[in-house]
Short mmCIF file of C-alpha atoms and ligand atoms in Angstrom, two decimals:
data_model
loop_
_atom_site.label_atom_id
_atom_site.label_comp_id
_atom_site.label_asym_id
_atom_site.label_seq_id
_atom_site.Cartn_x
_atom_site.Cartn_y
_atom_site.Cartn_z
CA MET A 29 28.29 43.99 -62.31
CA LYS A 30 26.43 45.76 -59.52
CA LYS A 31 24.49 43.58 -57.09
CA TYR A 32 21.13 44.14 -55.42
CA ILE A 33 19.36 42.53 -52.47
CA PHE A 34 15.64 43.10 -51.89
CA VAL A 35 14.51 42.52 -48.32
CA THR A 36 10.80 41.91 -47.85
CA GLY A 37 8.69 40.96 -44.86
CA GLY A 38 5.79 38.58 -44.48
CA VAL A 39 3.08 37.49 -42.02
CA CYS A 40 3.01 40.67 -39.96
CA SER A 41 4.81 43.93 -39.34
CA SER A 42 7.43 44.72 -36.71
CA LEU A 43 9.48 41.58 -37.24
CA GLY A 44 12.68 43.58 -37.52
CA LYS A 45 13.09 43.93 -41.27
CA GLY A 46 15.08 47.14 -40.86
CA ILE A 47 17.54 45.50 -38.48
CA ALA A 48 17.74 42.42 -40.72
CA ALA A 49 18.54 44.54 -43.79
CA ALA A 50 21.03 46.62 -41.80
CA SER A 51 22.65 43.45 -40.40
CA ILE A 52 23.20 42.11 -43.91
CA GLY A 53 24.83 45.47 -44.67
CA THR A 54 27.09 45.18 -41.59
CA LEU A 55 28.22 41.71 -42.56
CA LEU A 56 28.91 42.54 -46.19
CA GLU A 57 30.91 45.62 -45.14
CA SER A 58 32.80 43.48 -42.65
CA ARG A 59 33.97 41.51 -45.69
CA GLY A 60 35.18 44.58 -47.50
CA PHE A 61 32.21 45.27 -49.80
CA ARG A 62 30.79 48.77 -50.22
CA VAL A 63 27.13 48.81 -49.39
CA SER A 64 24.34 51.26 -50.12
CA MET A 65 21.02 51.01 -48.30
CA ILE A 66 17.59 52.12 -49.56
CA LYS A 67 14.30 52.18 -47.65
CA ILE A 68 11.02 52.03 -49.49
CA ASP A 69 7.93 53.21 -47.61
CA PRO A 70 4.67 52.42 -49.36
CA TYR A 71 2.72 55.26 -47.74
CA LEU A 72 1.46 58.32 -49.64
CA ASN A 73 3.25 60.93 -47.54
CA VAL A 74 6.05 62.43 -49.61
CA ASP A 75 8.34 62.05 -46.60
CA ALA A 76 8.09 61.29 -42.89
CA GLY A 77 8.51 64.96 -41.92
CA THR A 78 4.81 65.68 -41.56
CA MET A 79 4.01 62.51 -39.62
CA SER A 80 3.45 62.44 -35.89
CA PRO A 81 6.02 60.40 -33.97
CA TYR A 82 3.06 58.41 -32.65
CA GLN A 83 2.29 57.30 -36.20
CA HIS A 84 5.67 56.29 -37.37
CA GLY A 85 8.23 56.74 -34.60
CA GLU A 86 11.14 59.10 -34.91
CA VAL A 87 11.85 61.16 -38.01
CA TYR A 88 15.43 60.52 -39.07
CA VAL A 89 17.26 63.43 -40.72
CA THR A 90 20.03 63.00 -43.31
CA ASP A 91 22.96 65.33 -44.05
CA ASP A 92 21.11 66.79 -47.01
CA GLY A 93 18.07 67.51 -44.85
CA ALA A 94 15.71 64.72 -45.87
CA GLU A 95 13.15 63.83 -43.20
CA THR A 96 12.99 60.08 -43.43
CA ASP A 97 11.82 56.85 -41.88
CA LEU A 98 13.65 55.74 -38.75
CA ASP A 99 15.05 52.71 -40.53
CA LEU A 100 17.60 54.99 -42.15
CA GLY A 101 18.85 55.50 -38.61
CA ASN A 102 19.37 51.76 -38.31
CA TYR A 103 21.33 51.81 -41.57
CA ALA A 104 23.46 54.68 -40.22
CA ARG A 105 24.19 52.79 -37.00
CA PHE A 106 24.92 49.44 -38.66
CA THR A 107 26.65 50.47 -41.89
CA SER A 108 28.63 53.22 -43.61
CA SER A 109 26.13 53.47 -46.46
CA PRO A 110 25.77 56.95 -47.89
CA LEU A 111 22.34 58.24 -46.82
CA SER A 112 20.55 61.09 -48.55
CA LYS A 113 17.10 62.02 -49.82
CA ALA A 114 17.55 59.53 -52.64
CA HIS A 115 17.94 56.64 -50.17
CA SER A 116 14.41 57.03 -48.91
CA ILE A 117 11.65 56.31 -51.40
CA THR A 118 7.93 56.68 -50.70
CA THR A 119 4.86 56.11 -52.83
CA GLY A 120 4.02 59.79 -52.39
CA GLN A 121 7.38 60.87 -53.73
CA ILE A 122 7.24 58.50 -56.73
CA TYR A 123 3.75 59.67 -57.67
CA GLN A 124 4.76 63.30 -57.22
CA THR A 125 7.70 62.81 -59.59
CA VAL A 126 5.61 60.97 -62.19
CA ILE A 127 2.77 63.49 -62.02
CA ASN A 128 5.22 66.40 -62.33
CA LYS A 129 6.72 64.75 -65.41
CA GLU A 130 3.27 64.23 -66.85
CA ARG A 131 2.45 67.92 -66.30
CA GLU A 132 5.68 68.84 -68.08
CA GLY A 133 4.60 66.76 -71.05
CA LYS A 134 7.51 64.34 -70.68
CA TYR A 135 5.42 61.26 -71.49
CA LEU A 136 4.74 62.50 -75.05
CA GLY A 137 1.03 61.89 -75.10
CA LYS A 138 1.09 58.40 -73.61
CA THR A 139 -1.43 57.13 -71.05
CA VAL A 140 0.50 57.25 -67.78
CA GLN A 141 0.05 54.04 -65.79
CA VAL A 142 1.27 52.23 -62.68
CA ILE A 143 2.97 49.70 -64.94
CA PRO A 144 5.25 50.76 -66.59
CA HIS A 145 5.52 54.40 -65.52
CA ILE A 146 5.40 54.09 -61.73
CA THR A 147 7.50 50.93 -61.68
CA ASP A 148 9.99 52.49 -64.14
CA GLU A 149 10.38 55.48 -61.86
CA ILE A 150 10.99 53.23 -58.83
CA LYS A 151 13.50 51.17 -60.80
CA ALA A 152 15.30 54.28 -62.06
CA GLN A 153 15.68 55.57 -58.51
CA ILE A 154 17.05 52.28 -57.22
CA LEU A 155 19.50 51.92 -60.10
CA ARG A 156 20.67 55.54 -59.72
CA ILE A 157 21.79 54.64 -56.20
CA GLY A 158 23.18 51.23 -57.05
CA ASN A 159 24.92 52.02 -60.28
CA VAL A 160 27.72 54.25 -59.01
CA PRO A 161 31.43 53.39 -58.82
CA GLU A 162 31.47 53.68 -55.00
CA THR A 163 28.88 50.95 -54.48
CA ASP A 164 29.19 47.17 -54.84
CA ILE A 165 25.92 45.99 -53.32
CA THR A 166 22.65 47.86 -52.82
CA ILE A 167 20.23 46.59 -50.20
CA VAL A 168 16.62 47.65 -50.74
CA GLU A 169 14.23 47.19 -47.84
CA VAL A 170 10.62 47.14 -48.96
CA GLY A 171 8.47 48.44 -46.10
CA GLY A 172 5.13 46.91 -45.20
CA THR A 173 4.13 43.28 -45.44
CA VAL A 174 3.84 41.15 -48.57
CA GLY A 175 0.14 41.08 -49.38
CA ASP A 176 -0.43 44.77 -48.63
CA ILE A 177 -2.08 46.59 -51.53
CA GLU A 178 0.33 49.53 -51.21
CA SER A 179 3.50 47.52 -51.71
CA VAL A 180 2.45 45.81 -54.97
CA PRO A 181 4.21 48.29 -57.35
CA PHE A 182 7.43 47.97 -55.35
CA LEU A 183 7.36 44.17 -55.36
CA GLU A 184 6.60 44.24 -59.08
CA THR A 185 9.69 46.44 -59.51
CA ALA A 186 11.76 43.92 -57.54
CA ARG A 187 10.48 41.16 -59.82
CA GLN A 188 11.43 43.15 -62.91
CA CYS A 189 14.90 43.85 -61.49
CA ILE A 190 15.49 40.13 -60.89
CA HIS A 191 14.30 39.36 -64.41
CA GLU A 192 16.23 42.13 -66.16
CA LEU A 193 19.50 42.14 -64.20
CA GLY A 194 19.63 38.37 -63.73
CA HIS A 195 19.12 36.18 -60.72
CA GLU A 196 22.87 35.99 -60.10
CA ASN A 197 22.86 39.76 -59.51
CA VAL A 198 19.65 40.28 -57.58
CA LEU A 199 18.69 38.39 -54.44
CA SER A 200 15.43 38.18 -52.58
CA VAL A 201 15.62 37.85 -48.81
CA HIS A 202 12.32 37.33 -47.03
CA LEU A 203 11.77 37.77 -43.30
CA THR A 204 8.84 35.83 -41.88
CA LEU A 205 7.43 34.70 -38.58
CA VAL A 206 7.43 31.20 -37.15
CA PRO A 207 5.04 31.59 -34.24
CA THR A 208 4.85 29.35 -31.20
CA VAL A 209 1.48 28.00 -30.09
CA SER A 210 0.23 25.88 -27.20
CA GLY A 211 3.38 25.79 -25.15
CA ASP A 212 6.34 25.55 -27.45
CA GLU A 213 5.02 24.14 -30.71
CA MET A 214 6.45 26.09 -33.63
CA LYS A 215 4.26 26.61 -36.69
CA THR A 216 5.50 26.94 -40.27
CA LYS A 217 2.17 27.54 -42.02
CA PRO A 218 2.27 31.38 -41.90
CA THR A 219 5.72 31.25 -43.53
CA GLN A 220 4.48 28.87 -46.24
CA HIS A 221 1.61 31.24 -47.01
CA SER A 222 3.74 34.31 -47.02
CA VAL A 223 6.21 32.77 -49.50
CA LYS A 224 3.29 31.55 -51.62
CA GLU A 225 2.08 35.13 -51.81
CA LEU A 226 5.51 36.34 -52.83
CA ARG A 227 5.76 33.65 -55.51
CA GLU A 228 2.36 34.63 -56.88
CA ILE A 229 3.85 38.05 -57.60
CA GLY A 230 6.68 36.25 -59.38
CA ILE A 231 9.42 36.43 -56.76
CA GLN A 232 11.08 33.24 -55.56
CA PRO A 233 12.91 34.11 -52.33
CA ASP A 234 16.53 32.96 -52.11
CA ILE A 235 16.93 33.24 -48.37
CA LEU A 236 14.37 33.03 -45.57
CA LEU A 237 14.98 34.61 -42.20
CA CYS A 238 12.49 33.07 -39.81
CA ARG A 239 11.78 35.18 -36.77
CA ALA A 240 11.17 32.82 -33.88
CA LYS A 241 11.44 32.50 -30.11
CA LYS A 242 14.17 29.89 -30.45
CA GLU A 243 16.35 28.40 -33.17
CA LEU A 244 14.56 26.30 -35.80
CA ASP A 245 15.66 22.66 -35.77
CA GLU A 246 16.77 20.75 -38.88
CA GLY A 247 13.35 19.13 -39.38
CA MET A 248 11.57 22.44 -39.22
CA ARG A 249 13.98 24.02 -41.70
CA LYS A 250 13.61 21.07 -44.09
CA LYS A 251 9.86 21.36 -43.94
CA ILE A 252 9.96 25.07 -44.74
CA ALA A 253 12.52 24.48 -47.51
CA ASN A 254 10.30 21.81 -49.06
CA PHE A 255 7.21 23.99 -49.12
CA THR A 256 8.96 27.12 -50.35
CA ASN A 257 11.60 25.90 -52.82
CA VAL A 258 14.34 27.57 -50.79
CA ASP A 259 17.60 25.63 -50.10
CA VAL A 260 17.49 24.20 -46.62
CA ASN A 261 20.83 25.90 -45.90
CA SER A 262 19.26 29.23 -46.73
CA VAL A 263 16.45 28.88 -44.20
CA LEU A 264 17.85 30.68 -41.16
CA SER A 265 16.59 31.47 -37.70
CA ALA A 266 16.09 35.06 -36.65
CA ILE A 267 15.80 34.55 -32.92
CA ASP A 268 14.73 37.15 -30.39
CA VAL A 269 17.70 38.72 -28.60
CA ASN A 270 17.42 40.33 -25.21
CA SER A 271 20.90 41.79 -24.82
CA THR A 272 21.37 44.38 -27.56
CA ILE A 273 20.29 44.63 -31.19
CA TYR A 274 23.97 44.83 -32.19
CA GLU A 275 24.21 41.14 -31.47
CA ILE A 276 21.86 40.38 -34.36
CA PRO A 277 24.46 40.66 -37.17
CA LEU A 278 26.72 38.37 -35.12
CA ILE A 279 23.95 35.78 -34.81
CA TYR A 280 23.37 35.87 -38.58
CA HIS A 281 27.11 35.60 -39.11
CA GLN A 282 27.20 32.42 -37.01
CA GLN A 283 24.59 30.97 -39.35
CA LYS A 284 26.76 31.98 -42.32
CA LEU A 285 24.26 34.42 -43.78
CA ASP A 286 27.01 36.57 -45.31
CA GLU A 287 28.67 33.55 -46.87
CA ILE A 288 25.37 32.40 -48.38
CA VAL A 289 24.65 35.86 -49.80
CA LEU A 290 28.11 36.19 -51.37
CA LYS A 291 27.95 32.71 -52.90
CA LYS A 292 24.54 33.35 -54.41
CA LEU A 293 25.72 36.67 -55.82
CA GLY A 294 28.87 35.06 -57.20
CA LEU A 295 31.11 37.36 -55.15
CA GLU A 296 34.47 36.55 -53.65
CA LEU A 297 34.46 35.22 -50.09
CA ARG A 298 36.72 37.79 -48.46
CA PRO A 299 37.57 37.34 -44.76
CA ALA A 300 35.04 38.77 -42.31
CA HIS A 301 36.06 41.30 -39.63
CA VAL A 302 33.38 41.46 -36.98
CA GLU A 303 35.78 41.68 -34.02
CA ALA A 304 35.15 45.34 -33.19
CA LEU A 305 31.40 44.85 -33.04
CA ARG A 306 31.77 41.62 -31.07
CA ASP A 307 33.98 43.39 -28.52
CA ARG A 308 31.37 46.09 -28.05
CA VAL A 309 28.54 43.60 -27.65
CA GLU A 310 30.47 41.39 -25.22
CA GLY A 311 31.67 44.42 -23.26
CA TYR A 312 28.12 45.68 -22.96
CA LYS A 313 26.72 42.33 -21.90
CA ASN A 314 29.36 41.93 -19.21
CA ALA A 315 29.47 45.52 -17.93
CA LYS A 316 29.14 45.61 -14.15
CA LYS A 317 27.91 49.16 -13.62
CA THR A 318 24.61 50.63 -14.82
CA VAL A 319 24.04 54.31 -15.37
CA THR A 320 20.47 55.67 -15.23
CA ILE A 321 19.39 58.42 -17.59
CA ALA A 322 16.02 60.13 -17.25
CA MET A 323 14.64 61.27 -20.57
CA VAL A 324 11.93 63.85 -19.99
CA GLY A 325 9.73 64.29 -23.02
CA LYS A 326 6.25 64.20 -24.36
CA TYR A 327 6.18 61.15 -26.62
CA VAL A 328 7.24 58.63 -23.99
CA ASP A 329 4.57 55.96 -24.46
CA LEU A 330 5.82 54.61 -27.76
CA HIS A 331 9.32 53.19 -27.66
CA ASP A 332 10.38 54.21 -31.18
CA THR A 333 9.79 57.94 -30.85
CA TYR A 334 13.31 58.72 -29.60
CA LYS A 335 14.99 55.77 -31.31
CA SER A 336 18.27 57.44 -32.28
CA ILE A 337 18.69 58.97 -28.82
CA ASP A 338 18.06 55.62 -27.13
CA GLU A 339 20.65 54.01 -29.37
CA ALA A 340 23.20 56.83 -28.99
CA LEU A 341 22.93 56.39 -25.19
CA VAL A 342 23.62 52.68 -25.57
CA HIS A 343 26.66 53.43 -27.77
CA ALA A 344 27.95 55.92 -25.20
CA ALA A 345 27.41 53.35 -22.45
CA MET A 346 29.43 50.87 -24.51
CA GLY A 347 32.13 53.52 -24.85
CA ASN A 348 32.16 54.06 -21.06
CA ASP A 349 32.07 50.34 -20.15
CA VAL A 350 28.72 50.59 -18.40
CA ARG A 351 25.15 49.58 -19.14
CA VAL A 352 22.45 52.20 -19.48
CA LYS A 353 18.95 52.22 -18.09
CA ILE A 354 16.73 54.83 -19.71
CA LEU A 355 13.80 56.11 -17.64
CA LYS A 356 11.24 57.66 -19.96
CA ILE A 357 9.49 60.34 -17.95
CA ASP A 358 6.28 61.94 -19.16
CA ALA A 359 6.92 65.68 -18.80
CA GLU A 360 3.24 66.29 -18.10
CA LYS A 361 3.55 64.37 -14.83
CA LEU A 362 5.98 67.00 -13.58
CA GLU A 363 3.75 69.89 -14.51
CA LYS A 364 0.78 68.20 -12.86
CA GLY A 365 2.62 68.30 -9.55
CA ALA A 366 4.79 65.18 -9.30
CA LYS A 367 7.91 66.01 -7.29
CA PRO A 368 11.07 66.17 -9.45
CA GLU A 369 13.04 64.33 -6.71
CA ASP A 370 10.57 61.46 -6.88
CA LEU A 371 10.71 61.10 -10.66
CA LEU A 372 14.29 62.18 -11.34
CA GLY A 373 16.09 61.59 -8.05
CA SER A 374 17.41 58.17 -9.01
CA ALA A 375 18.77 59.39 -12.36
CA ASP A 376 22.49 59.97 -12.89
CA GLY A 377 21.76 62.33 -15.77
CA ILE A 378 18.78 64.14 -17.28
CA LEU A 379 18.11 64.49 -20.98
CA VAL A 380 15.44 66.62 -22.64
CA PRO A 381 15.01 65.51 -26.27
CA GLY A 382 13.59 67.28 -29.31
CA GLY A 383 9.90 67.92 -29.75
CA PHE A 384 7.18 70.15 -31.11
CA GLY A 385 4.14 71.86 -29.62
CA GLU A 386 3.20 73.17 -26.22
CA ARG A 387 2.23 70.02 -24.36
CA GLY A 388 4.66 69.01 -21.62
CA ILE A 389 6.87 72.10 -21.97
CA GLU A 390 6.36 73.29 -18.38
CA GLY A 391 7.33 69.83 -17.12
CA MET A 392 10.54 69.91 -19.16
CA ILE A 393 11.35 73.31 -17.65
CA ILE A 394 10.91 71.82 -14.16
CA ALA A 395 13.27 68.98 -15.13
CA ALA A 396 15.92 71.40 -16.44
CA ARG A 397 15.70 73.50 -13.29
CA TYR A 398 16.03 70.39 -11.16
CA ALA A 399 19.15 69.30 -13.09
CA ARG A 400 20.70 72.76 -12.75
CA GLU A 401 20.00 73.12 -9.06
CA SER A 402 20.84 69.55 -8.07
CA GLN A 403 24.04 69.64 -10.18
CA LYS A 404 23.03 66.57 -12.18
CA PRO A 405 24.42 66.28 -15.72
CA TYR A 406 21.98 67.78 -18.22
CA PHE A 407 21.83 67.22 -21.95
CA GLY A 408 19.31 69.24 -23.98
CA ILE A 409 18.77 68.35 -27.60
CA CYS A 410 17.12 70.92 -29.89
CA LEU A 411 13.95 71.63 -27.92
CA GLY A 412 16.04 70.59 -24.89
CA MET A 413 18.39 73.53 -25.51
CA GLN A 414 15.48 75.93 -25.93
CA ILE A 415 14.08 74.66 -22.60
CA MET A 416 17.44 75.36 -20.98
CA VAL A 417 17.29 78.96 -22.23
CA ILE A 418 13.68 79.55 -21.14
CA GLU A 419 14.33 78.03 -17.70
CA TYR A 420 17.38 80.21 -17.14
CA ALA A 421 15.61 83.37 -18.25
CA ARG A 422 12.69 82.67 -15.92
CA HIS A 423 14.49 81.53 -12.78
CA VAL A 424 17.82 83.33 -12.90
CA LEU A 425 17.04 86.49 -14.88
CA LEU A 426 13.60 86.45 -13.26
CA LEU A 427 11.82 87.14 -16.54
CA GLU A 428 8.61 85.42 -15.53
CA GLY A 429 7.08 85.66 -18.98
CA ALA A 430 10.07 84.15 -20.78
CA ASN A 431 9.04 81.57 -23.37
CA SER A 432 9.36 80.47 -26.97
CA THR A 433 6.92 82.05 -29.40
CA GLU A 434 6.16 78.49 -30.51
CA PHE A 435 4.35 77.93 -27.20
CA ASN A 436 3.13 81.46 -26.52
CA PRO A 437 3.31 83.90 -29.44
CA GLN A 438 2.32 86.77 -27.13
CA CYS A 439 4.80 86.09 -24.34
CA THR A 440 6.46 89.15 -22.80
CA ASP A 441 10.00 87.81 -23.21
CA PRO A 442 10.44 85.69 -26.35
CA VAL A 443 13.88 84.27 -25.55
CA VAL A 444 13.30 81.69 -28.30
CA SER A 445 11.62 82.94 -31.45
CA LEU A 446 11.26 82.64 -35.20
CA LEU A 447 13.81 84.01 -37.63
CA GLU A 448 12.36 86.48 -40.08
CA GLU A 449 12.83 84.01 -42.94
CA GLN A 450 10.51 81.57 -41.13
CA GLU A 451 7.81 84.16 -40.34
CA GLY A 452 5.68 83.79 -43.44
CA VAL A 453 6.08 80.02 -43.85
CA THR A 454 2.74 78.24 -43.91
CA LYS A 455 3.63 75.00 -45.71
CA MET A 456 4.69 72.29 -43.26
CA GLY A 457 6.59 69.80 -45.44
CA GLY A 458 10.37 70.30 -45.65
CA THR A 459 10.35 73.97 -44.60
CA MET A 460 12.30 73.83 -41.32
CA ARG A 461 15.99 74.52 -40.90
CA LEU A 462 17.11 71.10 -42.05
CA GLY A 463 20.29 69.11 -42.57
CA ARG A 464 23.97 69.34 -41.89
CA SER A 465 25.75 72.57 -41.08
CA ALA A 466 28.79 73.78 -39.16
CA THR A 467 29.04 75.01 -35.59
CA HIS A 468 32.03 76.90 -34.18
CA THR A 469 32.66 75.85 -30.61
CA LEU A 470 34.35 78.12 -28.08
CA ALA A 471 37.43 77.16 -26.07
CA ASP A 472 36.99 75.99 -22.47
CA THR A 473 33.47 74.71 -22.94
CA LYS A 474 31.97 71.27 -22.43
CA ILE A 475 31.14 70.99 -26.11
CA ARG A 476 34.72 71.79 -27.19
CA GLN A 477 36.03 69.26 -24.65
CA ALA A 478 33.67 66.60 -25.99
CA TYR A 479 34.51 67.04 -29.68
CA GLY A 480 38.08 68.20 -29.25
CA SER A 481 37.75 70.47 -32.27
CA GLU A 482 36.66 73.98 -33.04
CA VAL A 483 34.48 73.28 -36.04
CA ILE A 484 31.91 70.50 -35.85
CA TRP A 485 29.22 69.43 -38.30
CA GLU A 486 25.79 68.26 -37.17
CA ARG A 487 22.23 68.03 -38.50
CA HIS A 488 19.34 70.34 -37.78
CA ARG A 489 15.56 70.01 -37.74
CA HIS A 490 13.83 72.96 -36.13
CA ARG A 491 12.12 76.25 -36.83
CA TYR A 492 12.79 78.36 -33.72
CA GLU A 493 16.08 79.90 -32.56
CA PHE A 494 17.70 81.46 -29.53
CA ASP A 495 16.69 85.15 -29.69
CA ASN A 496 19.89 87.22 -29.76
CA ARG A 497 18.25 90.19 -28.05
CA TYR A 498 18.64 88.23 -24.80
CA LYS A 499 22.19 87.06 -25.41
CA GLU A 500 24.00 89.64 -23.35
CA SER A 501 21.78 89.50 -20.29
CA LEU A 502 21.67 85.71 -20.24
CA GLU A 503 25.43 85.45 -20.63
CA THR A 504 26.07 87.95 -17.87
CA ALA A 505 23.75 85.93 -15.65
CA GLY A 506 25.78 82.75 -16.30
CA LEU A 507 24.25 80.96 -19.27
CA LYS A 508 27.34 80.37 -21.34
CA ILE A 509 26.97 80.41 -25.11
CA SER A 510 29.39 77.70 -26.22
CA GLY A 511 28.80 77.46 -29.99
CA PHE A 512 27.65 79.58 -32.94
CA THR A 513 26.95 79.27 -36.63
CA PRO A 514 30.11 80.16 -38.64
CA ASP A 515 28.85 83.71 -39.32
CA GLY A 516 28.19 84.17 -35.60
CA SER A 517 24.55 84.99 -36.18
CA LEU A 518 22.85 82.01 -34.48
CA VAL A 519 23.43 80.34 -31.13
CA GLU A 520 24.05 76.61 -31.53
CA SER A 521 24.89 75.53 -27.98
CA THR A 522 24.70 76.60 -24.37
CA GLU A 523 25.88 75.47 -20.93
CA TRP A 524 25.51 76.51 -17.29
CA ASP A 525 28.48 78.25 -15.81
CA GLY A 526 29.84 76.42 -12.77
CA HIS A 527 27.71 73.30 -13.27
CA PRO A 528 29.51 69.90 -13.42
CA TRP A 529 28.26 68.97 -16.93
CA SER A 530 25.57 70.57 -19.00
CA THR A 531 25.12 71.17 -22.70
CA GLY A 532 22.18 72.21 -24.81
CA VAL A 533 22.52 71.94 -28.56
CA GLN A 534 20.23 73.30 -31.26
CA PHE A 535 21.19 70.41 -33.55
CA HIS A 536 20.61 66.64 -33.37
CA PRO A 537 23.82 64.80 -32.46
CA GLU A 538 21.97 61.50 -32.04
CA PHE A 539 21.82 60.80 -35.78
CA THR A 540 25.52 60.11 -36.27
CA SER A 541 26.30 57.73 -33.41
CA LYS A 542 27.47 54.15 -33.94
CA PRO A 543 28.12 51.29 -31.49
CA THR A 544 31.78 51.22 -32.49
CA ALA A 545 32.03 55.05 -32.60
CA PRO A 546 29.84 56.71 -29.96
CA GLN A 547 28.87 60.31 -30.70
CA PRO A 548 31.20 62.63 -28.67
CA LEU A 549 28.50 64.58 -26.79
CA PHE A 550 26.66 61.42 -25.75
CA GLN A 551 29.98 59.91 -24.74
CA ALA A 552 30.78 62.95 -22.58
CA PHE A 553 27.27 63.12 -21.07
CA VAL A 554 27.28 59.45 -20.05
CA LYS A 555 30.82 59.84 -18.72
CA ALA A 556 29.64 62.72 -16.53
CA ALA A 557 26.64 60.66 -15.42
CA VAL A 558 28.93 57.78 -14.43
CA LYS A 559 30.95 60.18 -12.30
N1 LIG B 604 9.98 72.81 -31.77
C1 LIG B 604 11.30 73.35 -31.77
C2 LIG B 604 11.59 74.11 -33.05
O1 LIG B 604 10.95 73.91 -34.05
C3 LIG B 604 12.33 72.26 -31.55
C4 LIG B 604 12.40 71.27 -32.66
C5 LIG B 604 13.13 70.01 -32.28
O2 LIG B 604 13.33 69.73 -31.11
N2 LIG B 604 13.49 69.21 -33.26
O3 LIG B 604 12.48 74.90 -33.10
#
């Protein structure tokens, strides 16, 4: 029998539901179970691809080119769950499917309604993921907060799943907040109310994870248990950590969360192997040296906009036995006249991340030039590679008007431009070059050294490309092309000849990094920065 765990959140948002769900996944995998993760987002956008990073943080891209919520990135970092389009469900996508079916006449004249048609569609999608031979347990994180109007159909689906598949096969884990008031008095009332709301929908939670400043004492847990009908042993503390988020699964493990889940699901208590993760966390906490990376971008005010890059840098730091300090530098400050030495001088390495639109571009070009001339390690991701190309064309080839047609369609030297197939595209959703594809790396390049193999596979999310008309002149001038698409038609990576460590890549290596397996390019970049 396949097992399911629904993870919901109460009281308020941003309690760490994604990390909680992912941590449960880590722990179950550490006991030899095969886990599949699903994120439900109750918004009406069909996917996260058209949303500004300011709205919803980073857009995470899967192998099959889905543009999803950043929580899928947490799943990728914490678990080995397969992740594809089907693992990210939104209200928009469910309605689109149901409406398309209605237009095709598939409902045979019936009145199409939220219950049962919308909930049936949600259920079918969840079961399609869960009911495959490769999966033992499916963890479904329901976005939003219990009580939101938007999440009602999803919670109703969870209720139906519990009812239809049996309580021994479907668990409800609820993450709530136990706030502290007047000094250090902890309050259980918001948790009581949040569970009451969940029970009104017909879901009795099995496990409560109570986010709090410090561990809940026995009395507090008993009180919550009494009011909510949850076993006192299943009321756990989700305390704030200040070291690294990878400690969170270990803290849950100490409280026996995995054991409780397996018992409730009637699954065998296999031994847990969390040693590798524990080593990484301990190593990171005790590392003596700190490496400073300046990330020069445009969305620097919100901390979730470059989530996967931040995390990949931490993984690479773990892999190099150092800690990492990330300086987020607003590129616009550089173009408004701030001196690069003042903003970037203390950095051991400079990274220009992905991005869209014209704002901040000139500042990123200043940062790339500074890295090249001061011989600091430089890592350009997607837009960061395009910046590397524009900077080189302007300052070494002396093509003053070099630019990307994204920022200036009329520029005299479009060293980065649109492929013909992208020219007529006017629809924004899902029309970029998306998903996993192969790159052939050349011998004696930084990228080949990092991966140690000729053919590598990484994910894309961009519209513009290196313009091959400038290939020869740029190469002759010393911008080395280090990787191509298999047919040789598109440039995938670049580096500066004679510079200690530089790489620009047209793809997004940050999406595949894990704490126990740092992504090779990040590992090599941080290593160069340590040097
Ligand atoms: N805006 C650039 C493009 O579309 C880069 C995209 C990115 O960095 N993800 O090609």
